[in-house]
Short mmCIF file of C-alpha atoms in Angstrom, two decimals:
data_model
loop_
_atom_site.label_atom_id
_atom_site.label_comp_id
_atom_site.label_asym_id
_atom_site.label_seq_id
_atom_site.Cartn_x
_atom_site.Cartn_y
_atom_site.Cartn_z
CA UNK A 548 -20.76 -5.05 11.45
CA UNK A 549 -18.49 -4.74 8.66
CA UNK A 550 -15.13 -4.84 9.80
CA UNK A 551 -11.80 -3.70 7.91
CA UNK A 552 -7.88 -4.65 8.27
CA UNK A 553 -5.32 -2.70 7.40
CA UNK A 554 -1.37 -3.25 7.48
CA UNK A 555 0.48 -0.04 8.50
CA UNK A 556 -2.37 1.36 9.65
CA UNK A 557 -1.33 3.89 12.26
CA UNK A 558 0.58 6.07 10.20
CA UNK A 559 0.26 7.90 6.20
CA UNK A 560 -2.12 6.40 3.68
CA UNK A 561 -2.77 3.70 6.47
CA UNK A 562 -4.40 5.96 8.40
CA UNK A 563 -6.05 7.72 5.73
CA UNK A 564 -8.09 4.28 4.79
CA UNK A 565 -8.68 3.77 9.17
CA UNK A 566 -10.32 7.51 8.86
CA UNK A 567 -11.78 6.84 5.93
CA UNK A 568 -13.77 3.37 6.98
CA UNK A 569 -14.21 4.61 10.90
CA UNK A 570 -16.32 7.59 9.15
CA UNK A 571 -18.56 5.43 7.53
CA UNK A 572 -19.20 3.50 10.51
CA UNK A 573 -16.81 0.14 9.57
CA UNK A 574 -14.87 -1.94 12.67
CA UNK A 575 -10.73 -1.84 12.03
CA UNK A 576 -7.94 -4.13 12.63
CA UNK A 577 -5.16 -1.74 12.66
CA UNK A 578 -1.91 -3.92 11.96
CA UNK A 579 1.46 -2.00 12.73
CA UNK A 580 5.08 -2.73 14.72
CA UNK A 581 4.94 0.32 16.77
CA UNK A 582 2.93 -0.49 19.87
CA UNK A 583 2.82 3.35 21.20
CA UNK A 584 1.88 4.67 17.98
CA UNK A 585 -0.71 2.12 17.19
CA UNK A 586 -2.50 2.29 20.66
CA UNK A 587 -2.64 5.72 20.50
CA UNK A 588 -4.28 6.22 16.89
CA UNK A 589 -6.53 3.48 18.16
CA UNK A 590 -7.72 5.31 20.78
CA UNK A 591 -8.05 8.48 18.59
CA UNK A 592 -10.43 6.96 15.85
CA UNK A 593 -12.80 5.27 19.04
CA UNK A 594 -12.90 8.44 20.77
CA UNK A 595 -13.64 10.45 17.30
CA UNK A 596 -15.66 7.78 15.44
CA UNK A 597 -16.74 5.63 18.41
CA UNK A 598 -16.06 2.29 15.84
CA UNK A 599 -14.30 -0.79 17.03
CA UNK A 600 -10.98 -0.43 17.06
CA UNK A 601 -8.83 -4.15 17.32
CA UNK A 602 -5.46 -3.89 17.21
CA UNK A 603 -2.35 -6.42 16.21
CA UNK A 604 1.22 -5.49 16.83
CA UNK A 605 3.45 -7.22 14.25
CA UNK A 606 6.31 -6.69 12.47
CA UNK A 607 5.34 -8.13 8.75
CA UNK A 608 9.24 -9.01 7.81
CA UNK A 609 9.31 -11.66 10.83
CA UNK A 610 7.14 -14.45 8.72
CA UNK A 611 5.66 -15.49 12.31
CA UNK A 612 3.54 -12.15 12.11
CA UNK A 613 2.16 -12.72 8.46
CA UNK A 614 1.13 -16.00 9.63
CA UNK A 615 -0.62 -14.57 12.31
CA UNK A 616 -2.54 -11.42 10.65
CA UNK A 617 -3.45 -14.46 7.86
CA UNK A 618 -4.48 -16.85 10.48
CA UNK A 619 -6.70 -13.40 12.13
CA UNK A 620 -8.35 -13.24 8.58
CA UNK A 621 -8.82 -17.09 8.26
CA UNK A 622 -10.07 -17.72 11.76
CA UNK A 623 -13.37 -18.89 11.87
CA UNK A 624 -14.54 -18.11 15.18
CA UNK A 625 -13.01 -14.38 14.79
CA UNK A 626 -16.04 -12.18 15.47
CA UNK A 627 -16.28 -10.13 13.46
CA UNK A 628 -15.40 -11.57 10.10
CA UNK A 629 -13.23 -9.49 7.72
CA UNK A 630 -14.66 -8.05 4.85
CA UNK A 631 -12.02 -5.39 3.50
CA UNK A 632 -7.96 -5.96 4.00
CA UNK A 633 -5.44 -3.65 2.70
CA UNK A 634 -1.82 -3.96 2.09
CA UNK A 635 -0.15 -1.20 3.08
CA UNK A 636 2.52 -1.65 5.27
CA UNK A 637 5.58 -0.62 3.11
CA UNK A 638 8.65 1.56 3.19
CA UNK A 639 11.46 3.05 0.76
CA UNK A 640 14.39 0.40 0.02
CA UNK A 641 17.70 2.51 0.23
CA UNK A 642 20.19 0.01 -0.08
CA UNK A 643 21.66 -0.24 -4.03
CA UNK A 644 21.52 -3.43 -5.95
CA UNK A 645 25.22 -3.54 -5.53
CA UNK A 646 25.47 -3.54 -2.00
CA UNK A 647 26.94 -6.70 -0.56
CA UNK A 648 25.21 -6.59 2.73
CA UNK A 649 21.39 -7.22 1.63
CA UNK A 650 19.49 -7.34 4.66
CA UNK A 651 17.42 -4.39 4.02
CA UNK A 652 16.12 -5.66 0.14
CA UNK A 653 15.38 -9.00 2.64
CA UNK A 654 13.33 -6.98 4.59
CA UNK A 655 11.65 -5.41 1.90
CA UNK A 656 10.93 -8.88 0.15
CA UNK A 657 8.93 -9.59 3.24
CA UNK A 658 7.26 -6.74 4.48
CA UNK A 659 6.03 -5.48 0.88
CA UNK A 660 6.04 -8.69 -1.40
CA UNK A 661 5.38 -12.20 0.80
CA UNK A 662 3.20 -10.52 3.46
CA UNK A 663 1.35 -9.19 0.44
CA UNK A 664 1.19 -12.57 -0.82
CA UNK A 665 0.63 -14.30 1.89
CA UNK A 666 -2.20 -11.62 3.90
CA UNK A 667 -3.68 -11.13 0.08
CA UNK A 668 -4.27 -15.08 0.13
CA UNK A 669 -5.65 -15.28 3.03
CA UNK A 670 -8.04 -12.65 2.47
CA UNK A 671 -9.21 -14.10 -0.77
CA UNK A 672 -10.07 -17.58 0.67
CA UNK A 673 -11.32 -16.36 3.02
CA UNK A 674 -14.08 -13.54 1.18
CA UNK A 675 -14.35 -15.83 -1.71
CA UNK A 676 -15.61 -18.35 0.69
CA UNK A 677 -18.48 -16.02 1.63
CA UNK A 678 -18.86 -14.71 -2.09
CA UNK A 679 -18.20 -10.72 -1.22
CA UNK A 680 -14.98 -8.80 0.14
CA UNK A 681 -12.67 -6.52 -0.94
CA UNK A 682 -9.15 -6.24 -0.80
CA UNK A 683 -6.66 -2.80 -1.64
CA UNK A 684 -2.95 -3.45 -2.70
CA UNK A 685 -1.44 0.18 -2.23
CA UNK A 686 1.23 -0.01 -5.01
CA UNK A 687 3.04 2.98 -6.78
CA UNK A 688 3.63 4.66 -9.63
CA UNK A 689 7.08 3.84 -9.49
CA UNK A 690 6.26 0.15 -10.33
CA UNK A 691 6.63 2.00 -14.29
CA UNK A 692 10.48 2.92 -13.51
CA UNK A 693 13.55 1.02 -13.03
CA UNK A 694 15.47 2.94 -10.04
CA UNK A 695 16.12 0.47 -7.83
CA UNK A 696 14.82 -2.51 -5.61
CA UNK A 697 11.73 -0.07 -4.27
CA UNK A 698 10.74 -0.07 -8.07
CA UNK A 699 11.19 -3.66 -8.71
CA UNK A 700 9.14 -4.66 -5.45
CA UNK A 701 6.32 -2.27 -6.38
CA UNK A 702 6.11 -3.53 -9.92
CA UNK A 703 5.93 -7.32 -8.97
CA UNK A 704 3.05 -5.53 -6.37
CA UNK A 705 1.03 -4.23 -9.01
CA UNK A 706 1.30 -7.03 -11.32
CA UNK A 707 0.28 -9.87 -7.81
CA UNK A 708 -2.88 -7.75 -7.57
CA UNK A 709 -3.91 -7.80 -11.14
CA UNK A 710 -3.21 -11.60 -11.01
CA UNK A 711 -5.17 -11.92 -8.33
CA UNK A 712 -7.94 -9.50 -9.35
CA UNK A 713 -7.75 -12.16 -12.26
CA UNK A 714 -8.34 -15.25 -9.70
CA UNK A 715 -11.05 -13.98 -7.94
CA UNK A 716 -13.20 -13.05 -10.78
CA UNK A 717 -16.98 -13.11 -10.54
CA UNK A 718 -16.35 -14.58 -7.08
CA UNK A 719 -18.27 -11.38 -5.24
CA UNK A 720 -14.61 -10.36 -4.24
CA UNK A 721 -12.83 -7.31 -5.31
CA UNK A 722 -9.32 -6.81 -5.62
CA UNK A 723 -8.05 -3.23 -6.49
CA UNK A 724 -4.30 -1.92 -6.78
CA UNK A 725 -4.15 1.70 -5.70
CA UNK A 726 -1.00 3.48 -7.66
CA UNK A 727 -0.51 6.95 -5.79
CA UNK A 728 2.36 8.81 -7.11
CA UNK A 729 4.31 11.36 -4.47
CA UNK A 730 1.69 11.67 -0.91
CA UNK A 731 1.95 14.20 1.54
CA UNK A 732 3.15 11.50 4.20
CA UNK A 733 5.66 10.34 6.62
CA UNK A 734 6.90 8.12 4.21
CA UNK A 735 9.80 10.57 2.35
CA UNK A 736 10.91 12.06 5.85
CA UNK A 737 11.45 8.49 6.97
CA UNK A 738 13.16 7.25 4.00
CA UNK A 739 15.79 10.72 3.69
CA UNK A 740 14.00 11.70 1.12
CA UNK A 741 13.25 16.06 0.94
CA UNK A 742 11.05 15.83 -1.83
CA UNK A 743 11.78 19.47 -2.58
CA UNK A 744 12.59 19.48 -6.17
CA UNK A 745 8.89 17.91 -6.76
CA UNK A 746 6.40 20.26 -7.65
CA UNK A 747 3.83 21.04 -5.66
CA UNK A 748 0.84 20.13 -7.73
CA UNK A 749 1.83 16.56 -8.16
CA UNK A 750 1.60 15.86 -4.71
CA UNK A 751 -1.57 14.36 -3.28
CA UNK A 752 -3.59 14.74 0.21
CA UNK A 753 -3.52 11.03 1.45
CA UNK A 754 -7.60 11.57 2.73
CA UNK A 755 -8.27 12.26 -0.74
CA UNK A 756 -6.35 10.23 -2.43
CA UNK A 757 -7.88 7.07 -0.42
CA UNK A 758 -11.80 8.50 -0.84
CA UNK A 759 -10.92 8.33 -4.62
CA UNK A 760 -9.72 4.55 -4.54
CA UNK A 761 -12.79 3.91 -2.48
CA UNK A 762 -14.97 5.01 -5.13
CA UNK A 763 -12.92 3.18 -7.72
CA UNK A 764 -13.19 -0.30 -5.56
CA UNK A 765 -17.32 0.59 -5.57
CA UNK A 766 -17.10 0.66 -9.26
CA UNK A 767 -15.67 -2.66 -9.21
CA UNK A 768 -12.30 -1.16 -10.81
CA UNK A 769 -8.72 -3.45 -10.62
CA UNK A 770 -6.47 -0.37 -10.78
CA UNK A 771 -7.05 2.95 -9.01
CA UNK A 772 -5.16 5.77 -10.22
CA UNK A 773 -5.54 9.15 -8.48
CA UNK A 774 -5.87 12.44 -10.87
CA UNK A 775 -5.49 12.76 -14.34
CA UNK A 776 -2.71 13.99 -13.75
CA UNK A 777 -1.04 10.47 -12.31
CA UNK A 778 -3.40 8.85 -14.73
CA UNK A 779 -1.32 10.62 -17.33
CA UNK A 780 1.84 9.83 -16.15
CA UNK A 781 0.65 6.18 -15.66
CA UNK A 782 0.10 6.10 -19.46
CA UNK A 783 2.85 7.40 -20.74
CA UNK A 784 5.00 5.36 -18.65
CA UNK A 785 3.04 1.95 -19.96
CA UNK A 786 3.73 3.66 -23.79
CA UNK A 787 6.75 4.81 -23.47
CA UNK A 788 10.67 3.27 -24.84
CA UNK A 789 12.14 1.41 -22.30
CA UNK A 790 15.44 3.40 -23.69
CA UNK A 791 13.47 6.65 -22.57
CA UNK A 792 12.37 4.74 -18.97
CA UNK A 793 15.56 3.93 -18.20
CA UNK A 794 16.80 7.74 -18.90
CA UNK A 795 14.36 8.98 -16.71
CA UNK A 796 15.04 6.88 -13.86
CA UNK A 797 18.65 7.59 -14.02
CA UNK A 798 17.67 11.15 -13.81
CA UNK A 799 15.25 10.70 -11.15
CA UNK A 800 17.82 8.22 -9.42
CA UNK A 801 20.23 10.99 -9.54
CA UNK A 802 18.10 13.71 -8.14
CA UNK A 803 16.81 11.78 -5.48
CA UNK A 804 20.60 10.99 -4.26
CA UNK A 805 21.10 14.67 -4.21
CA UNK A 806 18.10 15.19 -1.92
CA UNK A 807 19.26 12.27 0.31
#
C-alpha cells in the first residue's frame, strides 16, 4: 500500500492533497493540532474512500512534535512505510517586524521553516534509502514580495525545497515546491484577512489546484505553479526591479491592513 503524510491535513489545501490521494486509493497520515477536527475528517475520507486513515495530533511549533512526525517517517518497523510527505501545515504571520513581543514570528519559524526542515529531512533519508518517494513543500507566491515575516518565511521555503530537490537528485526521490497564489481556503478568514479587493479570477479551487501539482510531481517537475496566470505573475516577479517589488508590496501591505 502506498501510504501518504501530510502536515495540516484536516483543513484547506491539506485536505485537498488527503482527497486527492484517498481517491486514488493511497493510505494517509493526517498530521494536525486540532484533535476534533482531525478525527472527524478522518472518519470522513474512510467512510467516503474506505483508505487507511492514521492520524497524529501535534502541534509542529512544540519541537517535541517534529521529532515525532520525523521519527513516524524514519521508523523502521512503521507499517506501512511512507512514500509521499507534504509540508503544509502553515499560517499567516500578523505580527510586524517591529513588534517587540515576537512570539508569533517564533512560532512561525517553527511551524513553517524547522518542521519543514526537519519533517523534509526525514523524509528524504528515509525515501532515498529505498531509491523512490516524493515529497510537496506548499510554498507561495508571496515568497517573490517583501511584506513582511509571512514573505520572508515562504521565500527561505521555496528556496529549502529547491536545495533539496538539488540533494536528492537522481536518487528515485522527488521533491516539488507547490507556489499557489490566493486559494479559496480557511486560511484568509483565519488570518483577518477579507480578501475582497482580489479579483475573482485569480483565485484558485484548492482540489484543482493540488490535481495540477500532482501532475507536475509525475513529470518529475521541482516547482509547481498553478495557471498561467500565477505562472505569469511568478515571472514577472523573478524579472522584475527590486525598486518596483518593494512598491508593490507596500501597496499590497497597505491594502491588506485596510482589509484587516
Amino acid at each position: 500500500m502506498h501510504v501518504a503524510l501530510i502536515t495540516g491535513g484536516s483543513a484547506g489545501i491539506g485536505a485537498a492533497f488527503a482527497r486527492a490521494f484517498a481517491q486514488r486509493g493511497l493510505g494517509l497520515v493526517l498530521v494536525a493540532r486540532d484533535r476534533g477536527n482531525l478525527e472527524a475528517y478522518a472518519e470522513q475520507l474512510r467512510a467516503d474512500y474506505g483508505v487507511m486513515v492514521e492520524t497524529m495530533i501535534a502541534d509542529l511549533a512544540d519541537r517535541q512534535a517534529q521529532a515525532q512526525v520525523a521519527a513516524r517517517i524514519e521508523d523502521p518497523g512503521a507499517a506501512p512505510a511512507i512514500d509521499v510527505v507534504v509540508n503544509n501545515a502553515g499560517f499567516s504571520v500578523r505580527a510586524g517586524l517591529l513588534d517587540k513581543d515576537v512570539s508569533q514570528h517564533d512560532r512561525g519559524f517553527e511551524v513553517m521553516q524547522r518542521a519543514v526542515l526537519v519533517i523534509g529531512g526525514a523524509a528524504a533519508r528515509e525515501m532515498m534509502s529505498r531509491g523512490r518517494g516524493h515529497i510537496i513543500n506548499v510554498c507561495s507566491v508571496s515568497a517573490g514580495l517583501t511584506q513582511n515575516n509571512y514573505t520572508a518565511i515562504k521565500a527561505w521555503a521555496l528556496n529549502y525545497s529547491e536545495a533539496l530537490s538539488v540533494q536528492t537528485a537522481r536518487s528515485g526521490v522527488s521533491v516539488t515546491a507547490l507556489v499557489p497564489g490566493w486559494v479559496r481556503t480557511q486560511f484568509h478568514a483565519r488570518a483577518g484577512i477579507a480578501g475582497s479587493s482580489i479579483p475573482n479570477f485569480l483565485w484558485l479551487d484548492p482540489d484543482a489546484l493540488v490535481e495540477e501539482c500532482l501532475r507536475d510531481v509525475a513529470r518529475g517537475k521541482s516547482l509547481s505553479i498553478p495557471q498561467l496566470r500565477w505562472k505569469f505573475v511568478v515571472a514577472v516577479l523573478r524579472t522584475a526591479p527590486r525598486s518596483a517589488i518593494h512598491r508593490l508590496s507596500r501597496v499590497l501591505t497597505v491594502r491588506r491592513n485596510q482589509e484587516a
